């Protein structure tokens, strides 16, 4: 899989992490609002996490609204959400040298920084 940093340009946390990693303007940045996650990328992420639920941003408005409406979630539901709604993707995600770094925790950002500087 091609090295990629999946993020949302309107997410202040993603923007902060991009600056922290010193990758502003890097060719591997992919704003998922402008350039949707591809089926190949989604399949790659699923192969690494073994769960679409792990890839879901559970703080997002779309997810919260569906949960409020009583939607029952299955892996198929999560996959559909990820295919159709960019805001449901947990972010940021760094795919680097076939490794996946998912989320914005301090520990994950440190791992991202280490991977980028190897």
PDB file of C-alpha atoms in Angstrom, residues 4-48:
ATOM      1  CA  UNK A   4      -0.510   7.939   2.968  1.00  0.00           C
ATOM      2  CA  UNK A   5      -1.628  10.231   5.764  1.00  0.00           C
ATOM      3  CA  UNK A   6      -5.447  10.292   5.878  1.00  0.00           C
ATOM      4  CA  UNK A   7      -6.850  13.353   7.611  1.00  0.00           C
ATOM      5  CA  UNK A   8      -9.632  15.933   7.532  1.00  0.00           C
ATOM      6  CA  UNK A   9      -8.540  19.494   6.778  1.00  0.00           C
ATOM      7  CA  UNK A  10     -11.351  20.946   8.903  1.00  0.00           C
ATOM      8  CA  UNK A  11     -10.222  18.928  11.939  1.00  0.00           C
ATOM      9  CA  UNK A  12      -8.045  21.090  14.183  1.00  0.00           C
ATOM     10  CA  UNK A  13      -6.510  18.009  15.810  1.00  0.00           C
ATOM     11  CA  UNK A  14      -5.432  16.636  12.418  1.00  0.00           C
ATOM     12  CA  UNK A  15      -3.941  20.020  11.452  1.00  0.00           C
ATOM     13  CA  UNK A  16      -2.063  20.190  14.777  1.00  0.00           C
ATOM     14  CA  UNK A  17      -0.670  16.662  14.284  1.00  0.00           C
ATOM     15  CA  UNK A  18       0.419  17.446  10.711  1.00  0.00           C
ATOM     16  CA  UNK A  19       2.383  20.435  12.071  1.00  0.00           C
ATOM     17  CA  UNK A  20       3.793  18.351  14.921  1.00  0.00           C
ATOM     18  CA  UNK A  21       4.966  15.699  12.451  1.00  0.00           C
ATOM     19  CA  UNK A  22       6.347  18.455  10.191  1.00  0.00           C
ATOM     20  CA  UNK A  23       4.641  17.077   7.088  1.00  0.00           C
ATOM     21  CA  UNK A  24       2.742  20.175   5.880  1.00  0.00           C
ATOM     22  CA  UNK A  25       2.477  20.055   2.102  1.00  0.00           C
ATOM     23  CA  UNK A  26       3.812  16.502   1.887  1.00  0.00           C
ATOM     24  CA  UNK A  27       2.755  14.641  -1.281  1.00  0.00           C
ATOM     25  CA  UNK A  28       1.317  11.742   0.735  1.00  0.00           C
ATOM     26  CA  UNK A  29      -1.337  13.830   2.549  1.00  0.00           C
ATOM     27  CA  UNK A  30      -4.902  12.862   1.663  1.00  0.00           C
ATOM     28  CA  UNK A  31      -7.785  15.046   2.850  1.00  0.00           C
ATOM     29  CA  UNK A  32     -10.638  12.515   3.005  1.00  0.00           C
ATOM     30  CA  UNK A  33     -13.212  15.266   2.439  1.00  0.00           C
ATOM     31  CA  UNK A  34     -11.669  16.137  -0.939  1.00  0.00           C
ATOM     32  CA  UNK A  35     -10.264  12.735  -1.899  1.00  0.00           C
ATOM     33  CA  UNK A  36     -12.418   9.945  -0.533  1.00  0.00           C
ATOM     34  CA  UNK A  37     -10.819   6.850   0.968  1.00  0.00           C
ATOM     35  CA  UNK A  38     -10.520   4.219  -1.757  1.00  0.00           C
ATOM     36  CA  UNK A  39     -11.919   0.695  -1.511  1.00  0.00           C
ATOM     37  CA  UNK A  40      -8.320  -0.566  -1.672  1.00  0.00           C
ATOM     38  CA  UNK A  41      -7.282   1.628   1.264  1.00  0.00           C
ATOM     39  CA  UNK A  42     -10.318   0.522   3.254  1.00  0.00           C
ATOM     40  CA  UNK A  43      -9.571  -3.149   2.536  1.00  0.00           C
ATOM     41  CA  UNK A  44      -5.937  -2.611   3.580  1.00  0.00           C
ATOM     42  CA  UNK A  45      -6.997  -0.954   6.843  1.00  0.00           C
ATOM     43  CA  UNK A  46      -9.493  -3.732   7.522  1.00  0.00           C
ATOM     44  CA  UNK A  47      -6.785  -6.345   6.938  1.00  0.00           C
ATOM     45  CA  UNK A  48      -4.673  -4.646   9.614  1.00  0.00           C
TER      46      UNK A  48
END
